[in-house]
Coordinates of C-alpha atoms in Angstrom, one line a residue:
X214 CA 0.0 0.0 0.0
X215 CA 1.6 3.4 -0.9
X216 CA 2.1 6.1 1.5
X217 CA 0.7 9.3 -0.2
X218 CA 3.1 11.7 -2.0
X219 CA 3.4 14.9 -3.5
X220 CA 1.4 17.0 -1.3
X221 CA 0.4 20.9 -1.5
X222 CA 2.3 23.3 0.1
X223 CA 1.9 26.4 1.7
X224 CA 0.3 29.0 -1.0
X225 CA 1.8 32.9 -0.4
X226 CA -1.0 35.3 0.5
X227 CA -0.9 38.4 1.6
X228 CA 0.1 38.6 5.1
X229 CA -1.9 41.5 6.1
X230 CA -5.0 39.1 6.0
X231 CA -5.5 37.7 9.0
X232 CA -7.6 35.2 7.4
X233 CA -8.6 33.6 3.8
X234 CA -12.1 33.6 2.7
X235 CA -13.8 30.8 1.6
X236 CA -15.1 32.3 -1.4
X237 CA -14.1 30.6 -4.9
X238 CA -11.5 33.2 -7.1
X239 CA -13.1 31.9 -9.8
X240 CA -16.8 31.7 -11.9
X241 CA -18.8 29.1 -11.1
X242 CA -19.2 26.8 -14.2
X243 CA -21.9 24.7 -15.0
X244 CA -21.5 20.8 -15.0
X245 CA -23.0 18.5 -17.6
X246 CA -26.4 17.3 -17.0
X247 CA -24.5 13.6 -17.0
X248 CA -22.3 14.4 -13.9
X249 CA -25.7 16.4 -12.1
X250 CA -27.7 12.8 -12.5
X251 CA -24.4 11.0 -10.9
X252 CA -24.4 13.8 -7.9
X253 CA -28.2 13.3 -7.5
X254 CA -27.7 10.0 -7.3
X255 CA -25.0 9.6 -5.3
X256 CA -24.6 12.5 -3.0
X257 CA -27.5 13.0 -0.2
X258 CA -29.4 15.9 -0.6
X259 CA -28.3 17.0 -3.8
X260 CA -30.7 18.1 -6.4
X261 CA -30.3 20.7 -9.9
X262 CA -27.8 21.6 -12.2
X263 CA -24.3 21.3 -10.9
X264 CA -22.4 24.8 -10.7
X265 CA -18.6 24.8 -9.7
X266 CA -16.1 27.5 -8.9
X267 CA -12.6 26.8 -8.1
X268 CA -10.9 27.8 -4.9
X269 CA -8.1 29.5 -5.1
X270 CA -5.8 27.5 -1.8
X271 CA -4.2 24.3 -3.0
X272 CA -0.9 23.2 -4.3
X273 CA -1.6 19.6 -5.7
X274 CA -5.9 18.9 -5.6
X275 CA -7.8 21.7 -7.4
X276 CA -10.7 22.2 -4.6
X277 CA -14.4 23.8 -5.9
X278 CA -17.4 24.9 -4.2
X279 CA -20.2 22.9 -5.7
X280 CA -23.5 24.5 -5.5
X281 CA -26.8 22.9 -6.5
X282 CA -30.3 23.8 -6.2
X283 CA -30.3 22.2 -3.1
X284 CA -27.0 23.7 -1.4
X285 CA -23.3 24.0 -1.2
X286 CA -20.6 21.4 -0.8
X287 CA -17.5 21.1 -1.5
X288 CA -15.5 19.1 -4.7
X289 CA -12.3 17.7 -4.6
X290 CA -10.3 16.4 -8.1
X291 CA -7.5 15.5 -9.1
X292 CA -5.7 17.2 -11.4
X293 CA -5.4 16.0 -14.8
X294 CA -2.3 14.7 -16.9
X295 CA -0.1 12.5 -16.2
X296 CA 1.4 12.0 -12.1
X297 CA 3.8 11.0 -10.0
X298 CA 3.1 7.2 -8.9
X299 CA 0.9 7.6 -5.6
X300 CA 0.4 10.9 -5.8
X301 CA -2.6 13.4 -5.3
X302 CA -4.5 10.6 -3.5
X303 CA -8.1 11.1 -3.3
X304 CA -9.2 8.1 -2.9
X305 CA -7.4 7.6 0.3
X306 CA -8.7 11.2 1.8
X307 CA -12.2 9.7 1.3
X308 CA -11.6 6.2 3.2
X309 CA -10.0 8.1 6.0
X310 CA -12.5 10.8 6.2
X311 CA -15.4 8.3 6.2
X312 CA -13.7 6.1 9.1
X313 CA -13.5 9.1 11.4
X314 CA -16.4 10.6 10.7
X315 CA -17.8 9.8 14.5
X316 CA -14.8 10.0 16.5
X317 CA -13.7 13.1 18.7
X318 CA -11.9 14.2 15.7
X319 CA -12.7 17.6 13.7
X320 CA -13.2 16.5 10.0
X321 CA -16.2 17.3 7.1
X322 CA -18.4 14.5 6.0
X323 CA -17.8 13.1 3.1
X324 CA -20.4 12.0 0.9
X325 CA -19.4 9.8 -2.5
X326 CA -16.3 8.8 -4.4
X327 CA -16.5 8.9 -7.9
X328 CA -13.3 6.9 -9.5
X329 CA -14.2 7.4 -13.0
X330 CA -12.4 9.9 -14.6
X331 CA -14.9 10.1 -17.8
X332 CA -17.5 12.6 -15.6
X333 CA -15.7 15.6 -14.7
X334 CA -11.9 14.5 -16.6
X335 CA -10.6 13.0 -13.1
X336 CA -11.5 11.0 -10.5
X337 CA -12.9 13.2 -7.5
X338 CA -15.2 13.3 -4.2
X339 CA -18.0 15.3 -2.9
X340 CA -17.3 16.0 0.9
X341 CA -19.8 18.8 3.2
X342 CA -19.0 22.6 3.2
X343 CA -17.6 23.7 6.0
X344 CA -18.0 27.6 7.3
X345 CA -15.4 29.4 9.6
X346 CA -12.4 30.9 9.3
X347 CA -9.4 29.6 7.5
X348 CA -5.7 31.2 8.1
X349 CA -2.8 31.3 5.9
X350 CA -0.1 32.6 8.1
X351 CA 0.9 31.2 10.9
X352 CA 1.5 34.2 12.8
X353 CA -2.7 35.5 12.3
X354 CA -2.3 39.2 12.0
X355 CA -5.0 41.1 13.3
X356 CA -5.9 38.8 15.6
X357 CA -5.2 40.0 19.6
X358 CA -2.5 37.9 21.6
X359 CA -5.2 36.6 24.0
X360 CA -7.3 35.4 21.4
X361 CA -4.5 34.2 19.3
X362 CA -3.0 32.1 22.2
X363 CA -6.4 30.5 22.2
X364 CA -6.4 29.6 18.7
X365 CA -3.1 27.8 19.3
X366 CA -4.2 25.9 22.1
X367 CA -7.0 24.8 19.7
X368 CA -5.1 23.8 17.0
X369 CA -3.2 20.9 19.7
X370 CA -6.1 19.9 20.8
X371 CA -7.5 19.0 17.7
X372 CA -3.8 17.2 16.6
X373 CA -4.5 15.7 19.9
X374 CA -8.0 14.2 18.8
X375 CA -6.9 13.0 16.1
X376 CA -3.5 11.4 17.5
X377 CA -6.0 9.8 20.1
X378 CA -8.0 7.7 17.6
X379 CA -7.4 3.6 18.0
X380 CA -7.0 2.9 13.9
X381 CA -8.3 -0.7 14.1
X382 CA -11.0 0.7 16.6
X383 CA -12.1 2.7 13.1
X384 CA -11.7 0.2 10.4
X385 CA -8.3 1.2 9.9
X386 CA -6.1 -1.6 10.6
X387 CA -5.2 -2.0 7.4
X388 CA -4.3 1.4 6.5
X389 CA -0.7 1.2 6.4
X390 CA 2.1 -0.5 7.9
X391 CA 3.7 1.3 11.2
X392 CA 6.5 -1.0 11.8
X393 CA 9.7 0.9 10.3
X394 CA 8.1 3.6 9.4
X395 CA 10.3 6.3 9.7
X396 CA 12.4 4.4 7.1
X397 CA 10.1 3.5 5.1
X398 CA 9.0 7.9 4.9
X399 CA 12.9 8.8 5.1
X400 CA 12.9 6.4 1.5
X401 CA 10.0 7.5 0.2
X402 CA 10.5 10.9 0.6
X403 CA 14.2 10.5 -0.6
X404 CA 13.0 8.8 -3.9
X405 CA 9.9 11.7 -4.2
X406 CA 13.0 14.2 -4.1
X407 CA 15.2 12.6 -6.6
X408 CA 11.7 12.2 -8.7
X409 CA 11.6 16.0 -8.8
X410 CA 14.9 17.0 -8.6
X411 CA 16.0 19.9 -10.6
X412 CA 19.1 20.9 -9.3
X413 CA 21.6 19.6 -6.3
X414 CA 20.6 20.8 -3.0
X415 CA 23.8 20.0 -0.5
X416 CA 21.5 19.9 2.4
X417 CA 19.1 17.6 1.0
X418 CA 22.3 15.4 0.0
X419 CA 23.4 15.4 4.0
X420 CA 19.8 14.9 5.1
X421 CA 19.4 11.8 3.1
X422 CA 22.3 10.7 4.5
X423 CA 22.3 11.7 7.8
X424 CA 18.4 10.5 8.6
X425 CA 18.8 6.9 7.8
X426 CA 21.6 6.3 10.5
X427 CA 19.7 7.6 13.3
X428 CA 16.4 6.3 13.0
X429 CA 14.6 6.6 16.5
X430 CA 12.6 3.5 18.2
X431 CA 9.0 2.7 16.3
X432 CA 6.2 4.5 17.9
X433 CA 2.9 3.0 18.5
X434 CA 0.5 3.4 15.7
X435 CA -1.8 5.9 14.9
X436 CA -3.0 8.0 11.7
X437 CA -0.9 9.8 10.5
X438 CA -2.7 13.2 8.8
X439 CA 1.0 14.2 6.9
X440 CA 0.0 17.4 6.7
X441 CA -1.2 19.4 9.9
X442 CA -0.5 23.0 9.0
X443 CA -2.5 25.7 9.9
X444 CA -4.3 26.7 6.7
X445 CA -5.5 23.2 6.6
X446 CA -7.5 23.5 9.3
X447 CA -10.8 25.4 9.5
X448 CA -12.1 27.2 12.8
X449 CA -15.5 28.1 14.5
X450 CA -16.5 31.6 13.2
X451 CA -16.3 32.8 16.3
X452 CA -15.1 30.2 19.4
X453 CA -11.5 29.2 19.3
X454 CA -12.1 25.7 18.1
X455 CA -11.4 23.3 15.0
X456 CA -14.0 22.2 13.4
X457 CA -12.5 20.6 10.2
X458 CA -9.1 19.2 9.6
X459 CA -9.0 19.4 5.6
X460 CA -6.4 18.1 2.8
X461 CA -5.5 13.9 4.0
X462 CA -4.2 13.1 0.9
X463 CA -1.0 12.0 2.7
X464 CA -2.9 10.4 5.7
X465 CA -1.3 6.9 6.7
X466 CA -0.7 4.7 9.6
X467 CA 2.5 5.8 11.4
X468 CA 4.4 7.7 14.0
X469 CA 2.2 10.7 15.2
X470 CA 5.5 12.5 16.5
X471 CA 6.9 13.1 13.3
X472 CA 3.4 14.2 12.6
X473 CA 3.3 16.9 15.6
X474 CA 6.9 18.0 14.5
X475 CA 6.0 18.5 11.1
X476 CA 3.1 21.1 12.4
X477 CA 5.7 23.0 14.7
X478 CA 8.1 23.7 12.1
X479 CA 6.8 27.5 12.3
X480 CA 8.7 27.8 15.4
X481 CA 11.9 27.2 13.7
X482 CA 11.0 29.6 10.7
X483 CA 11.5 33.2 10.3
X484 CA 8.5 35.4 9.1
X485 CA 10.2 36.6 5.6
X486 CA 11.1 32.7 4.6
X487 CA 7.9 30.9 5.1
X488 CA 5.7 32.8 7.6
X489 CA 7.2 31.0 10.5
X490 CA 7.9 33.1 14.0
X491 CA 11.0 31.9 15.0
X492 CA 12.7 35.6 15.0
X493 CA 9.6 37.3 16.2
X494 CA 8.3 38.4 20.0
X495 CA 6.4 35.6 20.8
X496 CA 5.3 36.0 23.9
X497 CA 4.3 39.6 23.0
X498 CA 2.2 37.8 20.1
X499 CA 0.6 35.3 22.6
X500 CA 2.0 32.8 20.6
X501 CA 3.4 30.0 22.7
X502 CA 6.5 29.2 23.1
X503 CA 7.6 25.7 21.9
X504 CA 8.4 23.5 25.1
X505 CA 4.9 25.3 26.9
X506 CA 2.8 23.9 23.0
X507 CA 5.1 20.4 23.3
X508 CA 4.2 19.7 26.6
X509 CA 0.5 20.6 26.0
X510 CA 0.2 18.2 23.1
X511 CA 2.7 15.5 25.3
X512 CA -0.5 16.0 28.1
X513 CA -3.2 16.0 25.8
X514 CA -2.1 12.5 24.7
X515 CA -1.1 11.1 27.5
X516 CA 2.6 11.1 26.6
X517 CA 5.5 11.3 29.3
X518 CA 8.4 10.5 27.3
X519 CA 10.9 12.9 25.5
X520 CA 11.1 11.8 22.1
X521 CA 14.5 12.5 20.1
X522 CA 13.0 15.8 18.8
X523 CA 16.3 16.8 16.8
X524 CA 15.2 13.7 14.2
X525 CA 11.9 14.6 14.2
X526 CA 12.2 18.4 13.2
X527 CA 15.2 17.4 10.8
X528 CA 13.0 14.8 9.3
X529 CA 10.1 17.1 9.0
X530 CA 12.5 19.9 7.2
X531 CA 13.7 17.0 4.9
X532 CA 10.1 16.5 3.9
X533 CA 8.7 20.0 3.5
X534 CA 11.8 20.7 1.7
X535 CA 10.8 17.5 -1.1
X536 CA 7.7 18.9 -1.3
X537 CA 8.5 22.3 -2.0
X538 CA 11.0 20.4 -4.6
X539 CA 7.7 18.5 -6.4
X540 CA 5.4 22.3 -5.8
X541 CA 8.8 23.3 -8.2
X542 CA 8.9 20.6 -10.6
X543 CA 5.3 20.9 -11.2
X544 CA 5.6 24.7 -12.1
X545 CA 8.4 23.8 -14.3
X546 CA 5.8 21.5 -16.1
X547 CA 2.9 23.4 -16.8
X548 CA 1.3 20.9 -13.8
X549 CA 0.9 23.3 -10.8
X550 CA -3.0 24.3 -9.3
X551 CA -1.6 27.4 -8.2
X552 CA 0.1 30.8 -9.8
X553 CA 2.5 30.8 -6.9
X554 CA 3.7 27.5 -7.8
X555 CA 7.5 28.7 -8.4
X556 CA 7.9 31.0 -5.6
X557 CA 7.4 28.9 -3.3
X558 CA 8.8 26.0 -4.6
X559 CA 12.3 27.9 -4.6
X560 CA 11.8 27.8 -0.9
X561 CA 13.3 24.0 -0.5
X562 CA 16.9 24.9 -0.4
X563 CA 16.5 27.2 2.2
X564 CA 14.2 25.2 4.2
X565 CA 16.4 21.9 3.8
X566 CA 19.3 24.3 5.5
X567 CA 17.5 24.8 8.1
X568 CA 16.4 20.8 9.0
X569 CA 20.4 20.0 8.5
X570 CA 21.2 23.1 10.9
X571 CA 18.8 21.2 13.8
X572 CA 20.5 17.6 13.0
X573 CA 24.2 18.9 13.3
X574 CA 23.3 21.4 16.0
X575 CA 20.8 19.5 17.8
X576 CA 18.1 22.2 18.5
X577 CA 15.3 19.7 18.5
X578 CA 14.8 20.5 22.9
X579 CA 13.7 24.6 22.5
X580 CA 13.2 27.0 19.3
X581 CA 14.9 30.1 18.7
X582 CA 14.9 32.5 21.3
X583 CA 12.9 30.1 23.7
X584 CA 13.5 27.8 26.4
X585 CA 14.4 24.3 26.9

């Protein structure tokens, strides 16, 4: 069973917006009447003429608001042409999605699966539409430190949730294999990079070197989202609480610390690289500072070990950095969902220096300018 690859990354906004709206960039199209009959059929309470408009977020699955006569959902492809093997998963979003959809865990409902690429050019699903407000930047301007520390706390709890779910207790069991799975994602990862490689990186080059011989112990299993950033994650329109985790694409059974490290990465960041916080006034912010959001997480799960966090953040560097690298490659081919595909994917190198930095230096305890 593959683990996903190829994931979106982090879109540039403008970082004055202290949130995105949820309202399509482009005009809503009409959808033939053959794919409207498949949605009546197949997606509960669906009724008319499909209408879609795309959203503008997304790296990797174009995303559209589907309206019908009967309301608003939400339409994920993917994209057409030809892609890398296991990539832009879809189908394993929707299996995922379904499984959790009555646990304690923040998600949308999803509705159908449609695999057959003759109705709308690729396969896609149909999941609910979910209101609230959805951040790009980690750092939230506009929002006041109070209400931003709030919104951090929120976002652990709902990694938390989700880190708390027994996989065979959901039909899971089979979801992917947990034993050696660090390796397995230091490989996969290494061979995604290589896929998309379009110039040598020398930190890459130590990282997959370097990330192979120290390997920490196998964790229990759990899923494994891949992708917990902020912007995939939707909150209440008003309460600081997540009420949808989005975009599972890379969702798997495996080691939910290196899926907590790779959604603290931002602490390690600095605000004109990749809208990180790591050279900013944290505490004046309300932002927490990284051991006081560890140990909240390491609480909320029940956790009382001290888990060799210099692999972990190295590891998650490593992987951001070969997805930035594939976000690149896809610009380069005329592949990418979003304008911004190129600008950010130049942001590897950079990013890759920063996960070797950690694995020489062994920062993995504090963050810059915190405390250990």
């Amino acid at each position: 069973m593959a683990e996903g690859i190829d994931t979106p990354a982090y879109g540039e906004l403008d970082a004055a917006a202290p949130e995105t709206s949820q309202r399509p960039e482009t005009t809503s199209v009409a959808l033939s009447q053959e794919a409207s009959q498949w949605l009546a059929a197949n997606v509960e309470g669906f009724a008319g003429r499909g209408r879609v408009a795309k959203f503008g977020f997304g790296q990797s699955n174009p995303t559209f608001r589907l309206d019908g006569d009967s309301g608003s959902f939400v339409l994920r492809r993917k994209p057409p042409g030809v892609l890398l093997p296991g990539a832009h998963a879809i189908e394993r979003e929707f299996r995922v999605l379904q499984a959790i959809a009555d646990t304690v865990v923040p998600a949308p409902r999803v509705f159908a699966l449609c695999e057959d690429d003759r109705l709308l050019g690729a396969p896609f699903y149909v999941m609910e539409l979910v209101e609230g407000r959805l951040f790009y930047d980690q750092r939230m301007p506009g929002v006041e430190p109070e209400a931003r520390r709030a919104l951090f706390e929120a976002m652990c709890r709902a990694v938390a949730s989700l880190h708390s779910v027994d996989p065979a207790g959901v039909g899971l069991a089979d979801y992917g294999r947990a034993e050696g799975f660090l390796g397995r994602q230091v490989a996969l990862w290494t061979r995604q990079y290589r896929a998309s490689e379009t110039r040598r990186i020398p930190a890459m080059e130590q990282l997959i070197d370097w990330l192979p011989r120290n390997l920490p112990e196998d964790q229990a299993a759990r899923i494994f989202h891949g992708d917990l950033r902020l912007d995939n994650m939707i909150f209440h329109p008003s309460e600081p609480r997540v009420t949808a985790l989005l975009d599972w694409e890379l969702s798997t059974l495996g080691d939910p610390l290196a899926d907590f490290a790779y959604h603290s990465i931002a602490w390690w960041i600095e605000a004109d690289l990749f809208r990180g916080f790591a050279d900013l006034d944290r505490v004046a912010m309300g932002i927490p500072e990284w051991p006081d959001y560890l140990q909240l997480y390491l609480d909320l799960s029940g956790r009382t070990d001290r888990p060799d966090w210099d692999f972990y953040l190295a590891f998650a560097f490593f992987r951001i950095a070969a997805i930035l690298q594939g976000v690149r490659r896809r610009a380069e081919t005329g592949q990418a969902s979003s304008a911004d595909a190129a600008h950010v994917g130049a942001k590897a190198e950079p990013l890759a220096k920063l996960g070797w930095a950690i694995a020489v230096a062994g920062h993995g305890a504090t963050a810059p300018g915190g405390r250990s």
